[in-house]
JSON list of C-alpha atoms and ligand atoms in Angstrom, two decimals:
[
{"chain": "A", "resi": 1, "resn": "MET", "atom": "CA", "xyz": [121.15, 103.47, 129.23]},
{"chain": "A", "resi": 2, "resn": "GLU", "atom": "CA", "xyz": [121.07, 106.12, 131.95]},
{"chain": "A", "resi": 3, "resn": "PHE", "atom": "CA", "xyz": [117.46, 106.88, 132.85]},
{"chain": "A", "resi": 4, "resn": "ASP", "atom": "CA", "xyz": [117.75, 110.55, 131.81]},
{"chain": "A", "resi": 5, "resn": "ASP", "atom": "CA", "xyz": [119.13, 109.42, 128.45]},
{"chain": "A", "resi": 6, "resn": "VAL", "atom": "CA", "xyz": [116.15, 107.11, 127.96]},
{"chain": "A", "resi": 7, "resn": "ILE", "atom": "CA", "xyz": [113.72, 109.97, 128.63]},
{"chain": "A", "resi": 8, "resn": "ASN", "atom": "CA", "xyz": [115.58, 112.28, 126.25]},
{"chain": "A", "resi": 9, "resn": "ALA", "atom": "CA", "xyz": [115.99, 109.64, 123.54]},
{"chain": "A", "resi": 10, "resn": "ARG", "atom": "CA", "xyz": [112.30, 108.70, 123.33]},
{"chain": "A", "resi": 11, "resn": "HIS", "atom": "CA", "xyz": [110.34, 110.25, 120.51]},
{"chain": "A", "resi": 12, "resn": "SER", "atom": "CA", "xyz": [107.68, 108.96, 118.18]},
{"chain": "A", "resi": 13, "resn": "VAL", "atom": "CA", "xyz": [109.09, 106.77, 115.41]},
{"chain": "A", "resi": 14, "resn": "ARG", "atom": "CA", "xyz": [106.96, 106.69, 112.25]},
{"chain": "A", "resi": 15, "resn": "ALA", "atom": "CA", "xyz": [109.20, 104.64, 109.92]},
{"chain": "A", "resi": 16, "resn": "TYR", "atom": "CA", "xyz": [110.69, 101.23, 110.79]},
{"chain": "A", "resi": 17, "resn": "SER", "atom": "CA", "xyz": [113.35, 99.03, 109.25]},
{"chain": "A", "resi": 18, "resn": "ASP", "atom": "CA", "xyz": [112.48, 95.46, 108.20]},
{"chain": "A", "resi": 19, "resn": "LYS", "atom": "CA", "xyz": [114.43, 94.01, 111.12]},
{"chain": "A", "resi": 20, "resn": "GLN", "atom": "CA", "xyz": [112.15, 91.85, 113.29]},
{"chain": "A", "resi": 21, "resn": "VAL", "atom": "CA", "xyz": [111.98, 92.19, 117.07]},
{"chain": "A", "resi": 22, "resn": "ASP", "atom": "CA", "xyz": [112.67, 88.95, 118.95]},
{"chain": "A", "resi": 23, "resn": "LYS", "atom": "CA", "xyz": [109.66, 87.54, 120.79]},
{"chain": "A", "resi": 24, "resn": "SER", "atom": "CA", "xyz": [111.81, 87.21, 123.92]},
{"chain": "A", "resi": 25, "resn": "LEU", "atom": "CA", "xyz": [112.55, 90.93, 123.78]},
{"chain": "A", "resi": 26, "resn": "LEU", "atom": "CA", "xyz": [108.87, 91.81, 123.35]},
{"chain": "A", "resi": 27, "resn": "THR", "atom": "CA", "xyz": [108.07, 89.59, 126.32]},
{"chain": "A", "resi": 28, "resn": "GLU", "atom": "CA", "xyz": [110.77, 91.32, 128.37]},
{"chain": "A", "resi": 29, "resn": "LEU", "atom": "CA", "xyz": [109.22, 94.73, 127.65]},
{"chain": "A", "resi": 30, "resn": "VAL", "atom": "CA", "xyz": [105.85, 93.55, 128.92]},
{"chain": "A", "resi": 31, "resn": "SER", "atom": "CA", "xyz": [107.47, 91.99, 131.99]},
{"chain": "A", "resi": 32, "resn": "GLU", "atom": "CA", "xyz": [108.83, 95.48, 132.77]},
{"chain": "A", "resi": 33, "resn": "ALA", "atom": "CA", "xyz": [105.57, 97.28, 131.97]},
{"chain": "A", "resi": 34, "resn": "ILE", "atom": "CA", "xyz": [103.58, 95.15, 134.44]},
{"chain": "A", "resi": 35, "resn": "LYS", "atom": "CA", "xyz": [105.60, 96.75, 137.23]},
{"chain": "A", "resi": 36, "resn": "SER", "atom": "CA", "xyz": [103.57, 99.96, 136.62]},
{"chain": "A", "resi": 37, "resn": "PRO", "atom": "CA", "xyz": [101.37, 101.25, 139.46]},
{"chain": "A", "resi": 38, "resn": "SER", "atom": "CA", "xyz": [97.60, 100.78, 139.30]},
{"chain": "A", "resi": 39, "resn": "TRP", "atom": "CA", "xyz": [94.54, 101.53, 141.43]},
{"chain": "A", "resi": 40, "resn": "VAL", "atom": "CA", "xyz": [94.69, 99.13, 144.46]},
{"chain": "A", "resi": 41, "resn": "ASN", "atom": "CA", "xyz": [97.02, 97.03, 142.30]},
{"chain": "A", "resi": 42, "resn": "SER", "atom": "CA", "xyz": [94.04, 96.16, 140.08]},
{"chain": "A", "resi": 43, "resn": "GLN", "atom": "CA", "xyz": [96.31, 95.68, 137.02]},
{"chain": "A", "resi": 44, "resn": "PRO", "atom": "CA", "xyz": [93.49, 96.24, 134.51]},
{"chain": "A", "resi": 45, "resn": "TRP", "atom": "CA", "xyz": [95.64, 95.88, 131.38]},
{"chain": "A", "resi": 46, "resn": "LYS", "atom": "CA", "xyz": [95.87, 93.21, 128.72]},
{"chain": "A", "resi": 47, "resn": "VAL", "atom": "CA", "xyz": [98.38, 93.17, 125.88]},
{"chain": "A", "resi": 48, "resn": "TYR", "atom": "CA", "xyz": [98.04, 91.58, 122.43]},
{"chain": "A", "resi": 49, "resn": "ILE", "atom": "CA", "xyz": [101.11, 91.73, 120.21]},
{"chain": "A", "resi": 50, "resn": "ALA", "atom": "CA", "xyz": [101.02, 91.30, 116.43]},
{"chain": "A", "resi": 51, "resn": "THR", "atom": "CA", "xyz": [104.22, 90.32, 114.59]},
{"chain": "A", "resi": 52, "resn": "GLY", "atom": "CA", "xyz": [105.23, 88.52, 111.39]},
{"chain": "A", "resi": 53, "resn": "ASP", "atom": "CA", "xyz": [102.41, 87.44, 109.04]},
{"chain": "A", "resi": 54, "resn": "THR", "atom": "CA", "xyz": [99.74, 88.81, 111.37]},
{"chain": "A", "resi": 55, "resn": "MET", "atom": "CA", "xyz": [101.38, 92.22, 111.19]},
{"chain": "A", "resi": 56, "resn": "ARG", "atom": "CA", "xyz": [101.68, 92.11, 107.41]},
{"chain": "A", "resi": 57, "resn": "ARG", "atom": "CA", "xyz": [98.00, 91.14, 107.06]},
{"chain": "A", "resi": 58, "resn": "LEU", "atom": "CA", "xyz": [96.97, 93.97, 109.39]},
{"chain": "A", "resi": 59, "resn": "ALA", "atom": "CA", "xyz": [98.99, 96.50, 107.38]},
{"chain": "A", "resi": 60, "resn": "ASP", "atom": "CA", "xyz": [97.40, 95.30, 104.10]},
{"chain": "A", "resi": 61, "resn": "GLN", "atom": "CA", "xyz": [93.91, 95.47, 105.58]},
{"chain": "A", "resi": 62, "resn": "GLN", "atom": "CA", "xyz": [94.53, 98.95, 106.97]},
{"chain": "A", "resi": 63, "resn": "ALA", "atom": "CA", "xyz": [95.85, 100.17, 103.61]},
{"chain": "A", "resi": 64, "resn": "ASP", "atom": "CA", "xyz": [92.73, 98.80, 101.92]},
{"chain": "A", "resi": 65, "resn": "LEU", "atom": "CA", "xyz": [90.34, 100.59, 104.32]},
{"chain": "A", "resi": 66, "resn": "GLU", "atom": "CA", "xyz": [92.35, 103.80, 104.08]},
{"chain": "A", "resi": 67, "resn": "SER", "atom": "CA", "xyz": [92.38, 103.68, 100.26]},
{"chain": "A", "resi": 68, "resn": "ARG", "atom": "CA", "xyz": [88.59, 103.44, 100.31]},
{"chain": "A", "resi": 69, "resn": "ASP", "atom": "CA", "xyz": [88.37, 106.36, 102.78]},
{"chain": "A", "resi": 70, "resn": "VAL", "atom": "CA", "xyz": [86.41, 104.24, 105.26]},
{"chain": "A", "resi": 71, "resn": "GLN", "atom": "CA", "xyz": [85.39, 106.42, 108.21]},
{"chain": "A", "resi": 72, "resn": "SER", "atom": "CA", "xyz": [87.42, 105.62, 111.35]},
{"chain": "A", "resi": 73, "resn": "HIS", "atom": "CA", "xyz": [85.53, 104.22, 114.36]},
{"chain": "A", "resi": 74, "resn": "PRO", "atom": "CA", "xyz": [87.92, 103.73, 117.32]},
{"chain": "A", "resi": 75, "resn": "ASP", "atom": "CA", "xyz": [86.59, 102.30, 120.59]},
{"chain": "A", "resi": 76, "resn": "ILE", "atom": "CA", "xyz": [87.43, 105.65, 122.25]},
{"chain": "A", "resi": 77, "resn": "PRO", "atom": "CA", "xyz": [85.75, 108.39, 120.21]},
{"chain": "A", "resi": 78, "resn": "VAL", "atom": "CA", "xyz": [87.81, 111.25, 118.78]},
{"chain": "A", "resi": 79, "resn": "GLN", "atom": "CA", "xyz": [86.80, 114.69, 120.07]},
{"chain": "A", "resi": 80, "resn": "HIS", "atom": "CA", "xyz": [86.61, 117.49, 117.51]},
{"chain": "A", "resi": 81, "resn": "ARG", "atom": "CA", "xyz": [89.53, 119.91, 117.94]},
{"chain": "A", "resi": 82, "resn": "GLU", "atom": "CA", "xyz": [87.23, 122.90, 118.47]},
{"chain": "A", "resi": 83, "resn": "LEU", "atom": "CA", "xyz": [85.95, 121.31, 121.68]},
{"chain": "A", "resi": 84, "resn": "TRP", "atom": "CA", "xyz": [89.42, 121.19, 123.29]},
{"chain": "A", "resi": 85, "resn": "GLU", "atom": "CA", "xyz": [90.69, 123.96, 125.59]},
{"chain": "A", "resi": 86, "resn": "ALA", "atom": "CA", "xyz": [92.49, 126.80, 123.78]},
{"chain": "A", "resi": 87, "resn": "PRO", "atom": "CA", "xyz": [96.09, 125.94, 124.84]},
{"chain": "A", "resi": 88, "resn": "GLN", "atom": "CA", "xyz": [95.66, 122.35, 123.65]},
{"chain": "A", "resi": 89, "resn": "GLN", "atom": "CA", "xyz": [94.14, 123.52, 120.36]},
{"chain": "A", "resi": 90, "resn": "ALA", "atom": "CA", "xyz": [97.14, 125.80, 119.90]},
{"chain": "A", "resi": 91, "resn": "ASN", "atom": "CA", "xyz": [99.61, 122.98, 120.66]},
{"chain": "A", "resi": 92, "resn": "MET", "atom": "CA", "xyz": [97.91, 120.64, 118.20]},
{"chain": "A", "resi": 93, "resn": "GLN", "atom": "CA", "xyz": [97.80, 123.35, 115.54]},
{"chain": "A", "resi": 94, "resn": "GLU", "atom": "CA", "xyz": [101.50, 124.16, 115.98]},
{"chain": "A", "resi": 95, "resn": "ASN", "atom": "CA", "xyz": [102.51, 120.51, 115.81]},
{"chain": "A", "resi": 96, "resn": "SER", "atom": "CA", "xyz": [100.30, 119.62, 112.85]},
{"chain": "A", "resi": 97, "resn": "THR", "atom": "CA", "xyz": [101.44, 122.60, 110.78]},
{"chain": "A", "resi": 98, "resn": "ARG", "atom": "CA", "xyz": [105.15, 122.26, 111.53]},
{"chain": "A", "resi": 99, "resn": "ARG", "atom": "CA", "xyz": [105.14, 118.49, 110.97]},
{"chain": "A", "resi": 100, "resn": "ALA", "atom": "CA", "xyz": [103.35, 118.83, 107.63]},
{"chain": "A", "resi": 101, "resn": "GLU", "atom": "CA", "xyz": [105.90, 121.48, 106.58]},
{"chain": "A", "resi": 102, "resn": "TRP", "atom": "CA", "xyz": [108.74, 119.18, 107.67]},
{"chain": "A", "resi": 103, "resn": "GLY", "atom": "CA", "xyz": [107.24, 116.39, 105.57]},
{"chain": "A", "resi": 104, "resn": "THR", "atom": "CA", "xyz": [106.97, 118.58, 102.47]},
{"chain": "A", "resi": 105, "resn": "GLU", "atom": "CA", "xyz": [110.47, 119.93, 102.93]},
{"chain": "A", "resi": 106, "resn": "HIS", "atom": "CA", "xyz": [111.98, 116.44, 103.32]},
{"chain": "A", "resi": 107, "resn": "GLY", "atom": "CA", "xyz": [109.80, 114.58, 100.83]},
{"chain": "A", "resi": 108, "resn": "VAL", "atom": "CA", "xyz": [108.01, 112.33, 103.34]},
{"chain": "A", "resi": 109, "resn": "SER", "atom": "CA", "xyz": [104.30, 111.94, 104.03]},
{"chain": "A", "resi": 110, "resn": "TYR", "atom": "CA", "xyz": [103.07, 111.33, 107.56]},
{"chain": "A", "resi": 111, "resn": "PRO", "atom": "CA", "xyz": [99.53, 110.32, 106.49]},
{"chain": "A", "resi": 112, "resn": "GLU", "atom": "CA", "xyz": [101.08, 107.86, 104.00]},
{"chain": "A", "resi": 113, "resn": "SER", "atom": "CA", "xyz": [103.23, 106.23, 106.70]},
{"chain": "A", "resi": 114, "resn": "GLN", "atom": "CA", "xyz": [100.12, 105.56, 108.77]},
{"chain": "A", "resi": 115, "resn": "ARG", "atom": "CA", "xyz": [98.35, 103.78, 105.93]},
{"chain": "A", "resi": 116, "resn": "HIS", "atom": "CA", "xyz": [100.83, 100.90, 106.24]},
{"chain": "A", "resi": 117, "resn": "LEU", "atom": "CA", "xyz": [101.04, 100.99, 110.05]},
{"chain": "A", "resi": 118, "resn": "TYR", "atom": "CA", "xyz": [104.49, 102.63, 109.76]},
{"chain": "A", "resi": 119, "resn": "ASN", "atom": "CA", "xyz": [105.90, 99.35, 108.36]},
{"chain": "A", "resi": 120, "resn": "ALA", "atom": "CA", "xyz": [106.25, 98.36, 112.02]},
{"chain": "A", "resi": 121, "resn": "PRO", "atom": "CA", "xyz": [107.41, 94.78, 112.66]},
{"chain": "A", "resi": 122, "resn": "ALA", "atom": "CA", "xyz": [105.32, 94.63, 115.83]},
{"chain": "A", "resi": 123, "resn": "VAL", "atom": "CA", "xyz": [102.36, 96.39, 117.40]},
{"chain": "A", "resi": 124, "resn": "ALA", "atom": "CA", "xyz": [101.30, 95.97, 121.03]},
{"chain": "A", "resi": 125, "resn": "TYR", "atom": "CA", "xyz": [97.55, 96.51, 121.41]},
{"chain": "A", "resi": 126, "resn": "LEU", "atom": "CA", "xyz": [96.51, 97.52, 124.93]},
{"chain": "A", "resi": 127, "resn": "THR", "atom": "CA", "xyz": [93.04, 96.87, 126.31]},
{"chain": "A", "resi": 128, "resn": "ILE", "atom": "CA", "xyz": [91.02, 97.17, 129.50]},
{"chain": "A", "resi": 129, "resn": "ALA", "atom": "CA", "xyz": [87.62, 95.64, 130.25]},
{"chain": "A", "resi": 130, "resn": "LYS", "atom": "CA", "xyz": [84.76, 97.79, 128.90]},
{"chain": "A", "resi": 131, "resn": "SER", "atom": "CA", "xyz": [83.24, 97.72, 132.40]},
{"chain": "A", "resi": 132, "resn": "SER", "atom": "CA", "xyz": [86.38, 99.36, 133.89]},
{"chain": "A", "resi": 133, "resn": "PRO", "atom": "CA", "xyz": [86.23, 102.64, 135.87]},
{"chain": "A", "resi": 134, "resn": "GLN", "atom": "CA", "xyz": [87.98, 105.70, 134.41]},
{"chain": "A", "resi": 135, "resn": "TRP", "atom": "CA", "xyz": [90.88, 105.04, 136.81]},
{"chain": "A", "resi": 136, "resn": "SER", "atom": "CA", "xyz": [91.82, 102.01, 134.72]},
{"chain": "A", "resi": 137, "resn": "LEU", "atom": "CA", "xyz": [92.45, 104.28, 131.74]},
{"chain": "A", "resi": 138, "resn": "TYR", "atom": "CA", "xyz": [94.88, 106.21, 133.93]},
{"chain": "A", "resi": 139, "resn": "ASP", "atom": "CA", "xyz": [96.54, 102.90, 134.90]},
{"chain": "A", "resi": 140, "resn": "LEU", "atom": "CA", "xyz": [96.80, 101.80, 131.28]},
{"chain": "A", "resi": 141, "resn": "GLY", "atom": "CA", "xyz": [98.56, 105.09, 130.49]},
{"chain": "A", "resi": 142, "resn": "ASN", "atom": "CA", "xyz": [101.14, 104.25, 133.16]},
{"chain": "A", "resi": 143, "resn": "PHE", "atom": "CA", "xyz": [101.58, 100.81, 131.62]},
{"chain": "A", "resi": 144, "resn": "ALA", "atom": "CA", "xyz": [101.96, 102.22, 128.12]},
{"chain": "A", "resi": 145, "resn": "GLU", "atom": "CA", "xyz": [104.65, 104.71, 129.10]},
{"chain": "A", "resi": 146, "resn": "THR", "atom": "CA", "xyz": [106.63, 102.10, 131.04]},
{"chain": "A", "resi": 147, "resn": "LEU", "atom": "CA", "xyz": [106.48, 99.81, 127.99]},
{"chain": "A", "resi": 148, "resn": "ILE", "atom": "CA", "xyz": [107.61, 102.66, 125.73]},
{"chain": "A", "resi": 149, "resn": "LEU", "atom": "CA", "xyz": [110.53, 103.65, 127.97]},
{"chain": "A", "resi": 150, "resn": "ALA", "atom": "CA", "xyz": [111.57, 100.00, 128.40]},
{"chain": "A", "resi": 151, "resn": "ALA", "atom": "CA", "xyz": [111.63, 99.68, 124.60]},
{"chain": "A", "resi": 152, "resn": "THR", "atom": "CA", "xyz": [113.66, 102.89, 124.24]},
{"chain": "A", "resi": 153, "resn": "ASN", "atom": "CA", "xyz": [116.14, 101.55, 126.78]},
{"chain": "A", "resi": 154, "resn": "LYS", "atom": "CA", "xyz": [116.65, 98.50, 124.54]},
{"chain": "A", "resi": 155, "resn": "GLY", "atom": "CA", "xyz": [117.35, 100.63, 121.44]},
{"chain": "A", "resi": 156, "resn": "LEU", "atom": "CA", "xyz": [113.87, 100.20, 119.99]},
{"chain": "A", "resi": 157, "resn": "GLY", "atom": "CA", "xyz": [111.66, 102.90, 118.52]},
{"chain": "A", "resi": 158, "resn": "THR", "atom": "CA", "xyz": [107.96, 103.22, 119.37]},
{"chain": "A", "resi": 159, "resn": "ILE", "atom": "CA", "xyz": [104.86, 105.24, 118.69]},
{"chain": "A", "resi": 160, "resn": "PRO", "atom": "CA", "xyz": [101.57, 105.06, 120.54]},
{"chain": "A", "resi": 161, "resn": "SER", "atom": "CA", "xyz": [99.07, 105.80, 117.80]},
{"chain": "A", "resi": 162, "resn": "TYR", "atom": "CA", "xyz": [95.36, 106.31, 117.28]},
{"chain": "A", "resi": 163, "resn": "SER", "atom": "CA", "xyz": [95.91, 105.31, 113.66]},
{"chain": "A", "resi": 164, "resn": "LEU", "atom": "CA", "xyz": [96.70, 101.77, 114.87]},
{"chain": "A", "resi": 165, "resn": "VAL", "atom": "CA", "xyz": [93.25, 101.44, 116.46]},
{"chain": "A", "resi": 166, "resn": "LYS", "atom": "CA", "xyz": [91.06, 103.56, 114.17]},
{"chain": "A", "resi": 167, "resn": "TYR", "atom": "CA", "xyz": [89.61, 100.35, 112.67]},
{"chain": "A", "resi": 168, "resn": "PRO", "atom": "CA", "xyz": [89.49, 98.24, 115.85]},
{"chain": "A", "resi": 169, "resn": "GLU", "atom": "CA", "xyz": [87.83, 95.24, 114.19]},
{"chain": "A", "resi": 170, "resn": "LEU", "atom": "CA", "xyz": [91.10, 94.48, 112.37]},
{"chain": "A", "resi": 171, "resn": "ALA", "atom": "CA", "xyz": [93.15, 93.83, 115.52]},
{"chain": "A", "resi": 172, "resn": "ARG", "atom": "CA", "xyz": [90.15, 92.28, 117.27]},
{"chain": "A", "resi": 173, "resn": "GLN", "atom": "CA", "xyz": [89.78, 89.70, 114.55]},
{"chain": "A", "resi": 174, "resn": "ALA", "atom": "CA", "xyz": [93.51, 89.07, 114.00]},
{"chain": "A", "resi": 175, "resn": "LEU", "atom": "CA", "xyz": [94.39, 88.69, 117.69]},
{"chain": "A", "resi": 176, "resn": "GLY", "atom": "CA", "xyz": [91.13, 87.38, 119.15]},
{"chain": "A", "resi": 177, "resn": "ILE", "atom": "CA", "xyz": [90.47, 90.46, 121.31]},
{"chain": "A", "resi": 178, "resn": "PRO", "atom": "CA", "xyz": [87.10, 89.86, 123.00]},
{"chain": "A", "resi": 179, "resn": "GLU", "atom": "CA", "xyz": [84.19, 92.28, 122.48]},
{"chain": "A", "resi": 180, "resn": "ASN", "atom": "CA", "xyz": [84.01, 93.03, 126.21]},
{"chain": "A", "resi": 181, "resn": "GLU", "atom": "CA", "xyz": [87.47, 94.64, 126.07]},
{"chain": "A", "resi": 182, "resn": "LEU", "atom": "CA", "xyz": [88.06, 98.27, 125.09]},
{"chain": "A", "resi": 183, "resn": "LEU", "atom": "CA", "xyz": [90.87, 98.54, 122.54]},
{"chain": "A", "resi": 184, "resn": "VAL", "atom": "CA", "xyz": [92.50, 101.72, 123.83]},
{"chain": "A", "resi": 185, "resn": "ILE", "atom": "CA", "xyz": [95.75, 102.13, 121.91]},
{"chain": "A", "resi": 186, "resn": "GLY", "atom": "CA", "xyz": [98.28, 100.42, 119.70]},
{"chain": "A", "resi": 187, "resn": "ILE", "atom": "CA", "xyz": [102.00, 100.92, 120.23]},
{"chain": "A", "resi": 188, "resn": "ALA", "atom": "CA", "xyz": [104.22, 100.24, 117.23]},
{"chain": "A", "resi": 189, "resn": "ILE", "atom": "CA", "xyz": [107.58, 98.74, 118.23]},
{"chain": "A", "resi": 190, "resn": "GLY", "atom": "CA", "xyz": [110.63, 98.17, 116.05]},
{"chain": "A", "resi": 191, "resn": "TYR", "atom": "CA", "xyz": [114.01, 99.38, 114.91]},
{"chain": "A", "resi": 192, "resn": "PRO", "atom": "CA", "xyz": [113.87, 102.92, 113.49]},
{"chain": "A", "resi": 193, "resn": "ALA", "atom": "CA", "xyz": [114.51, 103.26, 109.76]},
{"chain": "A", "resi": 194, "resn": "MET", "atom": "CA", "xyz": [116.93, 105.88, 108.49]},
{"chain": "A", "resi": 195, "resn": "SER", "atom": "CA", "xyz": [114.29, 108.38, 107.35]},
{"chain": "A", "resi": 196, "resn": "PRO", "atom": "CA", "xyz": [113.78, 112.13, 107.72]},
{"chain": "A", "resi": 197, "resn": "MET", "atom": "CA", "xyz": [110.35, 111.08, 109.00]},
{"chain": "A", "resi": 198, "resn": "ASN", "atom": "CA", "xyz": [112.05, 110.12, 112.26]},
{"chain": "A", "resi": 199, "resn": "ASP", "atom": "CA", "xyz": [114.10, 113.32, 112.55]},
{"chain": "A", "resi": 200, "resn": "TYR", "atom": "CA", "xyz": [111.11, 115.56, 113.30]},
{"chain": "A", "resi": 201, "resn": "ARG", "atom": "CA", "xyz": [110.92, 116.63, 116.95]},
{"chain": "A", "resi": 202, "resn": "SER", "atom": "CA", "xyz": [107.84, 117.92, 118.75]},
{"chain": "A", "resi": 203, "resn": "LYS", "atom": "CA", "xyz": [108.04, 120.91, 121.09]},
{"chain": "A", "resi": 204, "resn": "ARG", "atom": "CA", "xyz": [106.88, 121.33, 124.67]},
{"chain": "A", "resi": 205, "resn": "MET", "atom": "CA", "xyz": [105.14, 124.17, 126.46]},
{"chain": "A", "resi": 206, "resn": "ALA", "atom": "CA", "xyz": [107.21, 126.30, 128.83]},
{"chain": "A", "resi": 207, "resn": "LEU", "atom": "CA", "xyz": [107.22, 124.88, 132.35]},
{"chain": "A", "resi": 208, "resn": "ASP", "atom": "CA", "xyz": [105.74, 128.05, 133.83]},
{"chain": "A", "resi": 209, "resn": "GLN", "atom": "CA", "xyz": [102.64, 127.46, 131.71]},
{"chain": "A", "resi": 210, "resn": "ILE", "atom": "CA", "xyz": [101.88, 124.15, 133.37]},
{"chain": "A", "resi": 211, "resn": "LEU", "atom": "CA", "xyz": [103.66, 124.08, 136.72]},
{"chain": "A", "resi": 212, "resn": "THR", "atom": "CA", "xyz": [102.59, 125.50, 140.07]},
{"chain": "A", "resi": 213, "resn": "ILE", "atom": "CA", "xyz": [104.69, 124.93, 143.17]},
{"chain": "A", "resi": 214, "resn": "SER", "atom": "CA", "xyz": [103.36, 126.38, 146.42]},
{"chain": "A", "resi": 215, "resn": "ASP", "atom": "CA", "xyz": [105.46, 126.53, 149.57]},
{"chain": "B", "resi": 1, "resn": "FMN", "atom": "C1", "xyz": [97.10, 108.55, 122.53]},
{"chain": "B", "resi": 1, "resn": "FMN", "atom": "C2", "xyz": [98.04, 108.95, 121.42]},
{"chain": "B", "resi": 1, "resn": "FMN", "atom": "C3", "xyz": [97.64, 108.83, 120.10]},
{"chain": "B", "resi": 1, "resn": "FMN", "atom": "C4", "xyz": [98.52, 109.20, 119.07]},
{"chain": "B", "resi": 1, "resn": "FMN", "atom": "N1", "xyz": [98.12, 109.03, 117.76]},
{"chain": "B", "resi": 1, "resn": "FMN", "atom": "C5", "xyz": [98.95, 109.40, 116.76]},
{"chain": "B", "resi": 1, "resn": "FMN", "atom": "C6", "xyz": [98.56, 109.25, 115.41]},
{"chain": "B", "resi": 1, "resn": "FMN", "atom": "O1", "xyz": [97.47, 108.78, 115.09]},
{"chain": "B", "resi": 1, "resn": "FMN", "atom": "N2", "xyz": [99.44, 109.62, 114.45]},
{"chain": "B", "resi": 1, "resn": "FMN", "atom": "C7", "xyz": [100.67, 110.13, 114.75]},
{"chain": "B", "resi": 1, "resn": "FMN", "atom": "O2", "xyz": [101.43, 110.45, 113.83]},
{"chain": "B", "resi": 1, "resn": "FMN", "atom": "N3", "xyz": [101.08, 110.29, 116.03]},
{"chain": "B", "resi": 1, "resn": "FMN", "atom": "C8", "xyz": [100.25, 109.92, 117.04]},
{"chain": "B", "resi": 1, "resn": "FMN", "atom": "N4", "xyz": [100.66, 110.04, 118.35]},
{"chain": "B", "resi": 1, "resn": "FMN", "atom": "C9", "xyz": [102.00, 110.54, 118.65]},
{"chain": "B", "resi": 1, "resn": "FMN", "atom": "C10", "xyz": [101.95, 111.99, 119.07]},
{"chain": "B", "resi": 1, "resn": "FMN", "atom": "O3", "xyz": [101.69, 112.80, 117.95]},
{"chain": "B", "resi": 1, "resn": "FMN", "atom": "C11", "xyz": [103.29, 112.36, 119.73]},
{"chain": "B", "resi": 1, "resn": "FMN", "atom": "O4", "xyz": [103.45, 111.62, 120.90]},
{"chain": "B", "resi": 1, "resn": "FMN", "atom": "C12", "xyz": [103.38, 113.85, 120.07]},
{"chain": "B", "resi": 1, "resn": "FMN", "atom": "O5", "xyz": [103.31, 114.63, 118.92]},
{"chain": "B", "resi": 1, "resn": "FMN", "atom": "C13", "xyz": [104.69, 114.17, 120.82]},
{"chain": "B", "resi": 1, "resn": "FMN", "atom": "O6", "xyz": [105.78, 113.81, 120.01]},
{"chain": "B", "resi": 1, "resn": "FMN", "atom": "P1", "xyz": [106.87, 112.75, 120.51]},
{"chain": "B", "resi": 1, "resn": "FMN", "atom": "O7", "xyz": [106.16, 111.47, 120.87]},
{"chain": "B", "resi": 1, "resn": "FMN", "atom": "O8", "xyz": [107.80, 112.56, 119.34]},
{"chain": "B", "resi": 1, "resn": "FMN", "atom": "O9", "xyz": [107.56, 113.34, 121.71]},
{"chain": "B", "resi": 1, "resn": "FMN", "atom": "C14", "xyz": [99.80, 109.69, 119.39]},
{"chain": "B", "resi": 1, "resn": "FMN", "atom": "C15", "xyz": [100.20, 109.80, 120.73]},
{"chain": "B", "resi": 1, "resn": "FMN", "atom": "C16", "xyz": [99.35, 109.42, 121.73]},
{"chain": "B", "resi": 1, "resn": "FMN", "atom": "C17", "xyz": [99.81, 109.53, 123.18]}
]
């Protein structure tokens, strides 16, 4: 794909078909993501990918915890919305409201899709050492976006999602993620299902609200 097309095609996919993603393809995505820049080339990232039976077990375990309303406890704490700056609060409010309305209108439930990890055939869990400086979180963000764009380029859908790491002990146990690593994010990867869930599009702020160019 043309690079501009990749950027424009990427959006969060919250419903996946049953088609599995070849291990060789998953490996290729990671081999592209490791080309991301990092502080003094420190390359702080690690990647653990669940597929097949591991993925199915994780989805069942997540559904069980969700059905019992177990409080989430991600490695990176969630900040209450009221503590965010006003423009970000407004963006989150707009997105949450419009997406919920879209769901009602089209008969799909976003919270429900998360309970089963979006039926994703694969999830890439990204970690850094707990002792890492904050710069490594920046680096891991670079890595994540390169992985996501590489997947889009190959016709795959993705979503980076807090809901995939809200019960971190599940992935830790299933994939042998050591306790001294911070489980930052999970990225679901797979072939998008035909679902109105995947037709919702988020908006962006106007450029003049975020951009300053000084000559
Ligand atoms: C760190 C992070 C965590 C996210 N967690 C969730 C989540 O728990 N549930 C969800 O539906 N989307 C989640 N998303 C997806 C965002 O909602 C999405 O990226 C945003 O609304 C912009 O939409 P787009 O990705 O379709 O462009 C997350 C995205 C990021 C970067």
